[in-house]
Protein backbone atom coordinates (compact mmCIF):
# COMPACT_ATOMS: atom_id res chain seq x y z
CA UNK A 1 0.00 0.00 0.00
CA UNK A 2 1.23 3.48 -0.87
CA UNK A 3 1.98 5.71 2.12
CA UNK A 4 -0.39 8.70 2.30
CA UNK A 5 1.12 10.24 5.41
CA UNK A 6 2.73 13.16 3.52
CA UNK A 7 -0.78 14.33 2.55
CA UNK A 8 -2.56 13.75 5.85
CA UNK A 9 -2.54 14.72 9.49
CA UNK A 10 -3.71 12.27 12.15
CA UNK A 11 -4.78 9.97 9.32
CA UNK A 12 -7.11 12.51 7.73
CA UNK A 13 -6.86 14.61 4.58
CA UNK A 14 -7.96 18.17 3.99
CA UNK A 15 -7.14 18.99 0.37
CA UNK A 16 -7.63 22.57 -0.76
CA UNK A 17 -8.46 22.22 -4.48
CA UNK A 18 -7.56 25.01 -6.89
CA UNK A 19 -7.83 23.64 -10.42
CA UNK A 20 -11.13 25.41 -11.13
CA UNK A 21 -9.42 28.14 -13.19
CA UNK A 22 -8.90 25.58 -15.93
CA UNK A 23 -12.02 23.50 -15.33
CA UNK A 24 -14.55 26.32 -14.93
CA UNK A 25 -12.75 29.59 -15.74
CA UNK A 26 -12.88 33.01 -14.06
CA UNK A 27 -16.61 32.62 -13.39
CA UNK A 28 -15.55 31.03 -10.08
CA UNK A 29 -13.23 33.89 -9.09
CA UNK A 30 -13.18 37.26 -7.36
CA UNK A 31 -10.33 39.72 -6.66
CA UNK A 32 -8.99 37.57 -3.82
CA UNK A 33 -9.30 34.02 -5.06
CA UNK A 34 -8.19 34.71 -8.65
CA UNK A 35 -4.64 35.08 -7.29
CA UNK A 36 -2.95 31.71 -6.67
CA UNK A 37 -0.62 33.06 -3.99
CA UNK A 38 -3.66 33.96 -1.86
CA UNK A 39 -4.96 30.39 -2.03
CA UNK A 40 -1.56 28.90 -1.26
CA UNK A 41 -1.33 31.16 1.78
CA UNK A 42 -4.88 30.14 2.73
CA UNK A 43 -3.93 26.47 2.49
CA UNK A 44 -1.08 27.06 4.94
CA UNK A 45 -2.85 29.32 7.41
CA UNK A 46 -6.24 27.63 7.06
CA UNK A 47 -5.06 24.20 8.17
CA UNK A 48 -5.21 22.25 4.90
CA UNK A 49 -2.97 19.19 4.71
CA UNK A 50 -2.37 19.47 0.94
CA UNK A 51 -3.03 21.72 -2.05
CA UNK A 52 -4.05 20.64 -5.57
CA UNK A 53 -3.49 22.65 -8.74
CA UNK A 54 -2.59 22.43 -12.40
CA UNK A 55 0.93 22.56 -13.85
CA UNK A 56 1.06 26.30 -14.64
CA UNK A 57 0.17 27.37 -11.10
CA UNK A 58 2.52 24.70 -9.71
CA UNK A 59 5.42 25.93 -11.80
CA UNK A 60 4.92 29.67 -11.34
CA UNK A 61 3.69 29.89 -7.73
CA UNK A 62 4.85 26.74 -5.92
CA UNK A 63 7.88 24.94 -7.36
CA UNK A 64 10.51 27.60 -6.53
CA UNK A 65 8.68 29.29 -3.67
CA UNK A 66 8.54 29.10 0.11
CA UNK A 67 5.29 27.10 -0.22
CA UNK A 68 7.22 24.09 -1.40
CA UNK A 69 8.26 23.49 2.20
CA UNK A 70 5.00 24.66 3.78
CA UNK A 71 2.22 22.67 2.10
CA UNK A 72 2.35 19.39 0.14
CA UNK A 73 1.38 19.65 -3.53
CA UNK A 74 -0.92 17.32 -5.46
CA UNK A 75 -0.24 18.04 -9.11
CA UNK A 76 -3.37 17.69 -11.22
CA UNK A 77 -2.04 15.89 -14.30
CA UNK A 78 -4.92 16.32 -16.75
CA UNK A 79 -7.57 18.93 -17.35
CA UNK A 80 -10.01 20.49 -19.78
CA UNK A 81 -12.21 23.58 -20.07
CA UNK A 82 -15.93 23.73 -19.33
CA UNK A 83 -16.59 24.22 -23.06
CA UNK A 84 -16.05 20.48 -23.61
CA UNK A 85 -19.43 18.90 -22.90
CA UNK A 86 -19.96 16.04 -25.34
CA UNK A 87 -17.79 12.97 -24.95
CA UNK A 88 -15.69 14.59 -22.19
CA UNK A 89 -12.00 13.81 -22.29
CA UNK A 90 -9.36 15.38 -20.11
CA UNK A 91 -5.92 14.91 -21.66
CA UNK A 92 -2.67 14.35 -19.79
CA UNK A 93 -0.77 17.63 -19.52
CA UNK A 94 2.21 16.76 -17.32
CA UNK A 95 4.67 13.98 -16.68
CA UNK A 96 5.59 12.31 -13.40
CA UNK A 97 9.13 13.69 -13.80
CA UNK A 98 7.69 17.23 -14.01
CA UNK A 99 5.55 16.55 -10.96
CA UNK A 100 8.66 15.56 -9.03
CA UNK A 101 10.54 18.61 -10.32
CA UNK A 102 7.69 20.87 -9.15
CA UNK A 103 7.95 19.26 -5.70
CA UNK A 104 4.69 17.28 -5.83
CA UNK A 105 3.95 14.75 -3.09
CA UNK A 106 1.17 13.12 -5.13
CA UNK A 107 -0.54 13.32 -8.50
CA UNK A 108 -4.20 13.54 -9.48
CA UNK A 109 -6.09 12.62 -12.64
CA UNK A 110 -9.76 13.02 -13.66
CA UNK A 111 -11.51 10.02 -15.16
CA UNK A 112 -14.89 10.75 -16.74
CA UNK A 113 -16.42 7.38 -15.99
CA UNK A 114 -18.81 6.30 -18.74
CA UNK A 115 -17.68 8.94 -21.25
CA UNK A 116 -17.51 7.74 -24.86
CA UNK A 117 -13.78 8.50 -24.49
CA UNK A 118 -13.42 6.48 -21.26
CA UNK A 119 -10.96 4.02 -22.87
CA UNK A 120 -8.39 6.75 -23.51
CA UNK A 121 -8.62 7.96 -19.90
CA UNK A 122 -8.39 4.41 -18.52
CA UNK A 123 -5.26 3.93 -20.55
CA UNK A 124 -3.64 7.25 -19.46
CA UNK A 125 -4.70 6.79 -15.85
CA UNK A 126 -3.31 3.28 -15.47
CA UNK A 127 -0.03 4.34 -17.11
CA UNK A 128 0.14 7.25 -14.67
CA UNK A 129 -0.38 4.88 -11.73
CA UNK A 130 2.44 2.62 -12.95
CA UNK A 131 4.80 5.58 -13.46
CA UNK A 132 3.93 7.34 -10.18
CA UNK A 133 4.20 4.20 -8.08
CA UNK A 134 7.78 3.69 -9.26
CA UNK A 135 8.52 6.82 -7.19
CA UNK A 136 6.07 5.92 -4.40
CA UNK A 137 3.90 8.88 -5.38
CA UNK A 138 0.25 8.40 -4.38
CA UNK A 139 -2.33 8.73 -7.16
CA UNK A 140 -5.68 10.37 -6.58
CA UNK A 141 -8.48 9.66 -9.07
CA UNK A 142 -11.03 12.42 -9.58
CA UNK A 143 -13.76 9.88 -10.44
CA UNK A 144 -16.54 11.75 -12.22
CA UNK A 145 -19.38 9.90 -13.97
CA UNK A 146 -20.19 11.71 -17.24
CA UNK A 147 -22.18 9.81 -19.82
CA UNK A 148 -25.29 10.16 -21.94
CA UNK A 149 -26.30 6.90 -20.20
CA UNK A 150 -26.14 8.55 -16.75
CA UNK A 151 -28.78 11.28 -16.57
CA UNK A 152 -28.25 11.83 -12.83
CA UNK A 153 -25.38 11.01 -10.51
CA UNK A 154 -27.24 8.95 -7.90
CA UNK A 155 -25.35 7.52 -4.92
CA UNK A 156 -25.25 4.15 -6.70
CA UNK A 157 -23.59 5.79 -9.70
CA UNK A 158 -21.02 7.42 -7.38
CA UNK A 159 -20.38 4.06 -5.70
CA UNK A 160 -19.69 2.61 -9.15
CA UNK A 161 -17.27 5.48 -9.93
CA UNK A 162 -15.46 4.92 -6.62
CA UNK A 163 -15.23 1.22 -7.43
CA UNK A 164 -13.80 1.96 -10.86
CA UNK A 165 -11.04 3.90 -9.10
CA UNK A 166 -10.20 0.90 -6.92
CA UNK A 167 -10.29 -1.50 -9.85
CA UNK A 168 -7.93 0.69 -11.90
CA UNK A 169 -5.46 1.07 -9.02
CA UNK A 170 -6.06 4.53 -7.52
CA UNK A 171 -4.80 5.07 -3.97
CA UNK A 172 -7.45 7.68 -3.23
CA UNK A 173 -10.72 8.38 -5.06
CA UNK A 174 -12.33 11.78 -5.05
CA UNK A 175 -16.07 11.52 -5.53
CA UNK A 176 -19.30 13.42 -5.08
CA UNK A 177 -20.93 13.36 -1.63
CA UNK A 178 -24.61 12.52 -1.08
CA UNK A 179 -26.96 13.34 1.75
CA UNK A 180 -27.83 9.89 3.02
CA UNK A 181 -25.38 8.31 5.48
CA UNK A 182 -26.16 4.74 4.41
CA UNK A 183 -25.52 5.60 0.76
CA UNK A 184 -22.29 7.37 1.68
CA UNK A 185 -21.09 4.32 3.62
CA UNK A 186 -21.87 2.16 0.57
CA UNK A 187 -19.69 4.43 -1.58
CA UNK A 188 -16.79 4.08 0.90
CA UNK A 189 -17.37 0.32 1.12
CA UNK A 190 -17.13 -0.07 -2.64
CA UNK A 191 -13.87 1.87 -2.77
CA UNK A 192 -12.34 -0.93 -0.68
CA UNK A 193 -8.68 -0.23 0.09
CA UNK A 194 -8.73 2.92 -2.01
CA UNK A 195 -9.40 5.79 0.39
CA UNK A 196 -12.26 8.18 -0.27
CA UNK A 197 -12.22 11.95 -0.24
CA UNK A 198 -15.49 13.70 -0.91
CA UNK A 199 -15.54 16.82 -3.07
CA UNK A 200 -16.96 20.18 -2.04
CA UNK A 201 -19.18 21.36 -4.89
CA UNK A 202 -20.89 24.68 -5.56
CA UNK A 203 -20.90 27.27 -2.81
CA UNK A 204 -23.59 26.59 -0.24
CA UNK A 205 -24.14 28.08 3.22
CA UNK A 206 -21.28 27.52 5.63
CA UNK A 207 -23.63 25.74 8.02
CA UNK A 208 -24.82 23.29 5.35
CA UNK A 209 -21.31 22.67 4.17
CA UNK A 210 -19.97 21.92 7.65
CA UNK A 211 -22.84 19.45 8.22
CA UNK A 212 -21.92 17.73 4.96
CA UNK A 213 -18.27 17.51 6.09
CA UNK A 214 -19.39 15.80 9.33
CA UNK A 215 -21.41 13.32 7.28
CA UNK A 216 -18.46 12.67 4.93
CA UNK A 217 -16.30 11.67 7.89
CA UNK A 218 -19.03 9.66 9.59
CA UNK A 219 -19.32 7.65 6.37
CA UNK A 220 -15.68 6.63 6.74
CA UNK A 221 -13.98 9.03 4.35
CA UNK A 222 -10.29 9.84 4.61
CA UNK A 223 -11.31 13.45 4.35
CA UNK A 224 -12.33 15.95 1.76
CA UNK A 225 -11.18 17.93 -1.25
CA UNK A 226 -12.77 21.33 -1.31
CA UNK A 227 -12.30 24.55 -3.19
CA UNK A 228 -15.24 26.87 -3.72
CA UNK A 229 -16.92 26.27 -0.34
CA UNK A 230 -13.80 27.65 1.29
CA UNK A 231 -12.22 30.23 -1.01
CA UNK A 232 -15.52 31.70 -2.26
CA UNK A 233 -16.64 32.37 1.30
CA UNK A 234 -16.68 35.92 2.70
CA UNK A 235 -13.96 35.04 5.19
CA UNK A 236 -12.06 32.10 3.65
CA UNK A 237 -9.55 31.82 6.48
CA UNK A 238 -12.24 31.58 9.13
CA UNK A 239 -14.26 29.04 7.11
CA UNK A 240 -11.13 27.03 6.43
CA UNK A 241 -10.33 26.77 10.13
CA UNK A 242 -13.90 25.61 10.83
CA UNK A 243 -13.53 22.92 8.15
CA UNK A 244 -10.19 21.96 9.69
CA UNK A 245 -11.73 21.72 13.15
CA UNK A 246 -14.53 19.43 11.94
CA UNK A 247 -12.09 17.16 10.13
CA UNK A 248 -9.60 16.92 12.97
CA UNK A 249 -11.96 17.04 15.96
P1 LIG B 1 -14.95 22.33 -5.56
O1 LIG B 1 -14.88 21.97 -4.10
O2 LIG B 1 -14.78 23.79 -5.81
O3 LIG B 1 -16.15 21.75 -6.24
O4 LIG B 1 -13.70 21.64 -6.23
C1 LIG B 1 -13.65 20.26 -6.35
C2 LIG B 1 -13.45 19.89 -7.80
O5 LIG B 1 -13.33 18.50 -7.97
C3 LIG B 1 -12.25 20.55 -8.44
O6 LIG B 1 -11.09 19.84 -8.23
C4 LIG B 1 -12.69 20.60 -9.88
O7 LIG B 1 -12.16 21.66 -10.57
C5 LIG B 1 -14.14 20.80 -9.77
O8 LIG B 1 -14.55 20.30 -8.55
C6 LIG B 1 -14.84 20.09 -10.90
O9 LIG B 1 -16.19 20.29 -10.81
P2 LIG B 1 -17.15 19.87 -11.99
O10 LIG B 1 -16.86 18.46 -12.27
O11 LIG B 1 -18.48 20.09 -11.41
O12 LIG B 1 -16.84 20.74 -13.12
PDB file of C-alpha atoms in Angstrom, residues 60-218:
ATOM      1  CA  UNK A  60       4.915  29.669 -11.340  1.00  0.00           C
ATOM      2  CA  UNK A  61       3.690  29.889  -7.729  1.00  0.00           C
ATOM      3  CA  UNK A  62       4.854  26.742  -5.917  1.00  0.00           C
ATOM      4  CA  UNK A  63       7.882  24.944  -7.356  1.00  0.00           C
ATOM      5  CA  UNK A  64      10.509  27.596  -6.531  1.00  0.00           C
ATOM      6  CA  UNK A  65       8.676  29.293  -3.668  1.00  0.00           C
ATOM      7  CA  UNK A  66       8.538  29.096   0.108  1.00  0.00           C
ATOM      8  CA  UNK A  67       5.293  27.104  -0.216  1.00  0.00           C
ATOM      9  CA  UNK A  68       7.222  24.092  -1.401  1.00  0.00           C
ATOM     10  CA  UNK A  69       8.264  23.493   2.196  1.00  0.00           C
ATOM     11  CA  UNK A  70       5.000  24.663   3.779  1.00  0.00           C
ATOM     12  CA  UNK A  71       2.224  22.668   2.101  1.00  0.00           C
ATOM     13  CA  UNK A  72       2.352  19.389   0.136  1.00  0.00           C
ATOM     14  CA  UNK A  73       1.382  19.647  -3.533  1.00  0.00           C
ATOM     15  CA  UNK A  74      -0.921  17.322  -5.460  1.00  0.00           C
ATOM     16  CA  UNK A  75      -0.241  18.036  -9.114  1.00  0.00           C
ATOM     17  CA  UNK A  76      -3.365  17.686 -11.223  1.00  0.00           C
ATOM     18  CA  UNK A  77      -2.040  15.892 -14.302  1.00  0.00           C
ATOM     19  CA  UNK A  78      -4.917  16.322 -16.745  1.00  0.00           C
ATOM     20  CA  UNK A  79      -7.568  18.931 -17.350  1.00  0.00           C
ATOM     21  CA  UNK A  80     -10.014  20.493 -19.779  1.00  0.00           C
ATOM     22  CA  UNK A  81     -12.208  23.575 -20.065  1.00  0.00           C
ATOM     23  CA  UNK A  82     -15.929  23.727 -19.331  1.00  0.00           C
ATOM     24  CA  UNK A  83     -16.589  24.215 -23.063  1.00  0.00           C
ATOM     25  CA  UNK A  84     -16.054  20.479 -23.608  1.00  0.00           C
ATOM     26  CA  UNK A  85     -19.431  18.896 -22.903  1.00  0.00           C
ATOM     27  CA  UNK A  86     -19.963  16.036 -25.342  1.00  0.00           C
ATOM     28  CA  UNK A  87     -17.793  12.969 -24.950  1.00  0.00           C
ATOM     29  CA  UNK A  88     -15.688  14.592 -22.190  1.00  0.00           C
ATOM     30  CA  UNK A  89     -12.005  13.806 -22.293  1.00  0.00           C
ATOM     31  CA  UNK A  90      -9.360  15.378 -20.107  1.00  0.00           C
ATOM     32  CA  UNK A  91      -5.919  14.909 -21.659  1.00  0.00           C
ATOM     33  CA  UNK A  92      -2.668  14.347 -19.792  1.00  0.00           C
ATOM     34  CA  UNK A  93      -0.767  17.632 -19.518  1.00  0.00           C
ATOM     35  CA  UNK A  94       2.206  16.755 -17.321  1.00  0.00           C
ATOM     36  CA  UNK A  95       4.673  13.976 -16.685  1.00  0.00           C
ATOM     37  CA  UNK A  96       5.592  12.311 -13.400  1.00  0.00           C
ATOM     38  CA  UNK A  97       9.129  13.687 -13.796  1.00  0.00           C
ATOM     39  CA  UNK A  98       7.690  17.226 -14.006  1.00  0.00           C
ATOM     40  CA  UNK A  99       5.547  16.552 -10.958  1.00  0.00           C
ATOM     41  CA  UNK A 100       8.663  15.556  -9.026  1.00  0.00           C
ATOM     42  CA  UNK A 101      10.540  18.612 -10.317  1.00  0.00           C
ATOM     43  CA  UNK A 102       7.689  20.870  -9.148  1.00  0.00           C
ATOM     44  CA  UNK A 103       7.948  19.258  -5.702  1.00  0.00           C
ATOM     45  CA  UNK A 104       4.689  17.277  -5.826  1.00  0.00           C
ATOM     46  CA  UNK A 105       3.953  14.745  -3.087  1.00  0.00           C
ATOM     47  CA  UNK A 106       1.167  13.121  -5.134  1.00  0.00           C
ATOM     48  CA  UNK A 107      -0.542  13.316  -8.502  1.00  0.00           C
ATOM     49  CA  UNK A 108      -4.201  13.536  -9.481  1.00  0.00           C
ATOM     50  CA  UNK A 109      -6.093  12.616 -12.638  1.00  0.00           C
ATOM     51  CA  UNK A 110      -9.756  13.020 -13.661  1.00  0.00           C
ATOM     52  CA  UNK A 111     -11.511  10.016 -15.161  1.00  0.00           C
ATOM     53  CA  UNK A 112     -14.891  10.751 -16.743  1.00  0.00           C
ATOM     54  CA  UNK A 113     -16.423   7.379 -15.986  1.00  0.00           C
ATOM     55  CA  UNK A 114     -18.809   6.298 -18.739  1.00  0.00           C
ATOM     56  CA  UNK A 115     -17.683   8.936 -21.247  1.00  0.00           C
ATOM     57  CA  UNK A 116     -17.514   7.738 -24.857  1.00  0.00           C
ATOM     58  CA  UNK A 117     -13.777   8.502 -24.489  1.00  0.00           C
ATOM     59  CA  UNK A 118     -13.421   6.484 -21.265  1.00  0.00           C
ATOM     60  CA  UNK A 119     -10.959   4.024 -22.870  1.00  0.00           C
ATOM     61  CA  UNK A 120      -8.385   6.749 -23.510  1.00  0.00           C
ATOM     62  CA  UNK A 121      -8.619   7.965 -19.899  1.00  0.00           C
ATOM     63  CA  UNK A 122      -8.392   4.414 -18.524  1.00  0.00           C
ATOM     64  CA  UNK A 123      -5.255   3.934 -20.546  1.00  0.00           C
ATOM     65  CA  UNK A 124      -3.642   7.251 -19.463  1.00  0.00           C
ATOM     66  CA  UNK A 125      -4.702   6.791 -15.846  1.00  0.00           C
ATOM     67  CA  UNK A 126      -3.307   3.276 -15.469  1.00  0.00           C
ATOM     68  CA  UNK A 127      -0.031   4.335 -17.114  1.00  0.00           C
ATOM     69  CA  UNK A 128       0.136   7.252 -14.670  1.00  0.00           C
ATOM     70  CA  UNK A 129      -0.382   4.877 -11.733  1.00  0.00           C
ATOM     71  CA  UNK A 130       2.437   2.619 -12.949  1.00  0.00           C
ATOM     72  CA  UNK A 131       4.799   5.584 -13.456  1.00  0.00           C
ATOM     73  CA  UNK A 132       3.929   7.341 -10.179  1.00  0.00           C
ATOM     74  CA  UNK A 133       4.197   4.198  -8.075  1.00  0.00           C
ATOM     75  CA  UNK A 134       7.775   3.686  -9.255  1.00  0.00           C
ATOM     76  CA  UNK A 135       8.522   6.821  -7.186  1.00  0.00           C
ATOM     77  CA  UNK A 136       6.075   5.918  -4.395  1.00  0.00           C
ATOM     78  CA  UNK A 137       3.905   8.880  -5.382  1.00  0.00           C
ATOM     79  CA  UNK A 138       0.247   8.404  -4.382  1.00  0.00           C
ATOM     80  CA  UNK A 139      -2.327   8.735  -7.161  1.00  0.00           C
ATOM     81  CA  UNK A 140      -5.685  10.366  -6.579  1.00  0.00           C
ATOM     82  CA  UNK A 141      -8.478   9.661  -9.070  1.00  0.00           C
ATOM     83  CA  UNK A 142     -11.026  12.423  -9.578  1.00  0.00           C
ATOM     84  CA  UNK A 143     -13.757   9.876 -10.438  1.00  0.00           C
ATOM     85  CA  UNK A 144     -16.544  11.755 -12.223  1.00  0.00           C
ATOM     86  CA  UNK A 145     -19.376   9.900 -13.974  1.00  0.00           C
ATOM     87  CA  UNK A 146     -20.191  11.709 -17.241  1.00  0.00           C
ATOM     88  CA  UNK A 147     -22.175   9.810 -19.821  1.00  0.00           C
ATOM     89  CA  UNK A 148     -25.287  10.164 -21.942  1.00  0.00           C
ATOM     90  CA  UNK A 149     -26.299   6.901 -20.201  1.00  0.00           C
ATOM     91  CA  UNK A 150     -26.139   8.546 -16.754  1.00  0.00           C
ATOM     92  CA  UNK A 151     -28.783  11.283 -16.575  1.00  0.00           C
ATOM     93  CA  UNK A 152     -28.248  11.833 -12.831  1.00  0.00           C
ATOM     94  CA  UNK A 153     -25.383  11.007 -10.510  1.00  0.00           C
ATOM     95  CA  UNK A 154     -27.241   8.954  -7.901  1.00  0.00           C
ATOM     96  CA  UNK A 155     -25.347   7.515  -4.922  1.00  0.00           C
ATOM     97  CA  UNK A 156     -25.251   4.149  -6.699  1.00  0.00           C
ATOM     98  CA  UNK A 157     -23.585   5.795  -9.698  1.00  0.00           C
ATOM     99  CA  UNK A 158     -21.022   7.424  -7.379  1.00  0.00           C
ATOM    100  CA  UNK A 159     -20.379   4.056  -5.700  1.00  0.00           C
ATOM    101  CA  UNK A 160     -19.689   2.608  -9.152  1.00  0.00           C
ATOM    102  CA  UNK A 161     -17.268   5.478  -9.933  1.00  0.00           C
ATOM    103  CA  UNK A 162     -15.464   4.917  -6.620  1.00  0.00           C
ATOM    104  CA  UNK A 163     -15.226   1.220  -7.432  1.00  0.00           C
ATOM    105  CA  UNK A 164     -13.800   1.960 -10.864  1.00  0.00           C
ATOM    106  CA  UNK A 165     -11.038   3.902  -9.099  1.00  0.00           C
ATOM    107  CA  UNK A 166     -10.197   0.896  -6.919  1.00  0.00           C
ATOM    108  CA  UNK A 167     -10.292  -1.499  -9.852  1.00  0.00           C
ATOM    109  CA  UNK A 168      -7.933   0.689 -11.895  1.00  0.00           C
ATOM    110  CA  UNK A 169      -5.458   1.068  -9.022  1.00  0.00           C
ATOM    111  CA  UNK A 170      -6.060   4.529  -7.515  1.00  0.00           C
ATOM    112  CA  UNK A 171      -4.800   5.074  -3.967  1.00  0.00           C
ATOM    113  CA  UNK A 172      -7.446   7.678  -3.232  1.00  0.00           C
ATOM    114  CA  UNK A 173     -10.717   8.375  -5.061  1.00  0.00           C
ATOM    115  CA  UNK A 174     -12.329  11.782  -5.048  1.00  0.00           C
ATOM    116  CA  UNK A 175     -16.069  11.515  -5.527  1.00  0.00           C
ATOM    117  CA  UNK A 176     -19.301  13.416  -5.078  1.00  0.00           C
ATOM    118  CA  UNK A 177     -20.926  13.356  -1.634  1.00  0.00           C
ATOM    119  CA  UNK A 178     -24.606  12.520  -1.084  1.00  0.00           C
ATOM    120  CA  UNK A 179     -26.959  13.341   1.749  1.00  0.00           C
ATOM    121  CA  UNK A 180     -27.832   9.887   3.018  1.00  0.00           C
ATOM    122  CA  UNK A 181     -25.381   8.310   5.476  1.00  0.00           C
ATOM    123  CA  UNK A 182     -26.162   4.738   4.415  1.00  0.00           C
ATOM    124  CA  UNK A 183     -25.521   5.605   0.762  1.00  0.00           C
ATOM    125  CA  UNK A 184     -22.286   7.372   1.682  1.00  0.00           C
ATOM    126  CA  UNK A 185     -21.093   4.323   3.615  1.00  0.00           C
ATOM    127  CA  UNK A 186     -21.870   2.160   0.574  1.00  0.00           C
ATOM    128  CA  UNK A 187     -19.685   4.432  -1.581  1.00  0.00           C
ATOM    129  CA  UNK A 188     -16.793   4.080   0.896  1.00  0.00           C
ATOM    130  CA  UNK A 189     -17.370   0.321   1.118  1.00  0.00           C
ATOM    131  CA  UNK A 190     -17.135  -0.068  -2.640  1.00  0.00           C
ATOM    132  CA  UNK A 191     -13.868   1.870  -2.767  1.00  0.00           C
ATOM    133  CA  UNK A 192     -12.342  -0.933  -0.679  1.00  0.00           C
ATOM    134  CA  UNK A 193      -8.682  -0.227   0.089  1.00  0.00           C
ATOM    135  CA  UNK A 194      -8.730   2.923  -2.012  1.00  0.00           C
ATOM    136  CA  UNK A 195      -9.403   5.785   0.395  1.00  0.00           C
ATOM    137  CA  UNK A 196     -12.263   8.176  -0.274  1.00  0.00           C
ATOM    138  CA  UNK A 197     -12.218  11.952  -0.240  1.00  0.00           C
ATOM    139  CA  UNK A 198     -15.486  13.703  -0.915  1.00  0.00           C
ATOM    140  CA  UNK A 199     -15.537  16.818  -3.067  1.00  0.00           C
ATOM    141  CA  UNK A 200     -16.957  20.177  -2.036  1.00  0.00           C
ATOM    142  CA  UNK A 201     -19.178  21.356  -4.886  1.00  0.00           C
ATOM    143  CA  UNK A 202     -20.895  24.684  -5.564  1.00  0.00           C
ATOM    144  CA  UNK A 203     -20.903  27.275  -2.809  1.00  0.00           C
ATOM    145  CA  UNK A 204     -23.591  26.585  -0.240  1.00  0.00           C
ATOM    146  CA  UNK A 205     -24.145  28.078   3.223  1.00  0.00           C
ATOM    147  CA  UNK A 206     -21.282  27.517   5.632  1.00  0.00           C
ATOM    148  CA  UNK A 207     -23.635  25.743   8.017  1.00  0.00           C
ATOM    149  CA  UNK A 208     -24.825  23.294   5.348  1.00  0.00           C
ATOM    150  CA  UNK A 209     -21.313  22.669   4.172  1.00  0.00           C
ATOM    151  CA  UNK A 210     -19.969  21.916   7.651  1.00  0.00           C
ATOM    152  CA  UNK A 211     -22.843  19.451   8.221  1.00  0.00           C
ATOM    153  CA  UNK A 212     -21.918  17.728   4.963  1.00  0.00           C
ATOM    154  CA  UNK A 213     -18.268  17.514   6.089  1.00  0.00           C
ATOM    155  CA  UNK A 214     -19.394  15.800   9.329  1.00  0.00           C
ATOM    156  CA  UNK A 215     -21.406  13.316   7.283  1.00  0.00           C
ATOM    157  CA  UNK A 216     -18.464  12.674   4.932  1.00  0.00           C
ATOM    158  CA  UNK A 217     -16.300  11.666   7.887  1.00  0.00           C
ATOM    159  CA  UNK A 218     -19.030   9.656   9.593  1.00  0.00           C
TER     160      UNK A 218
END
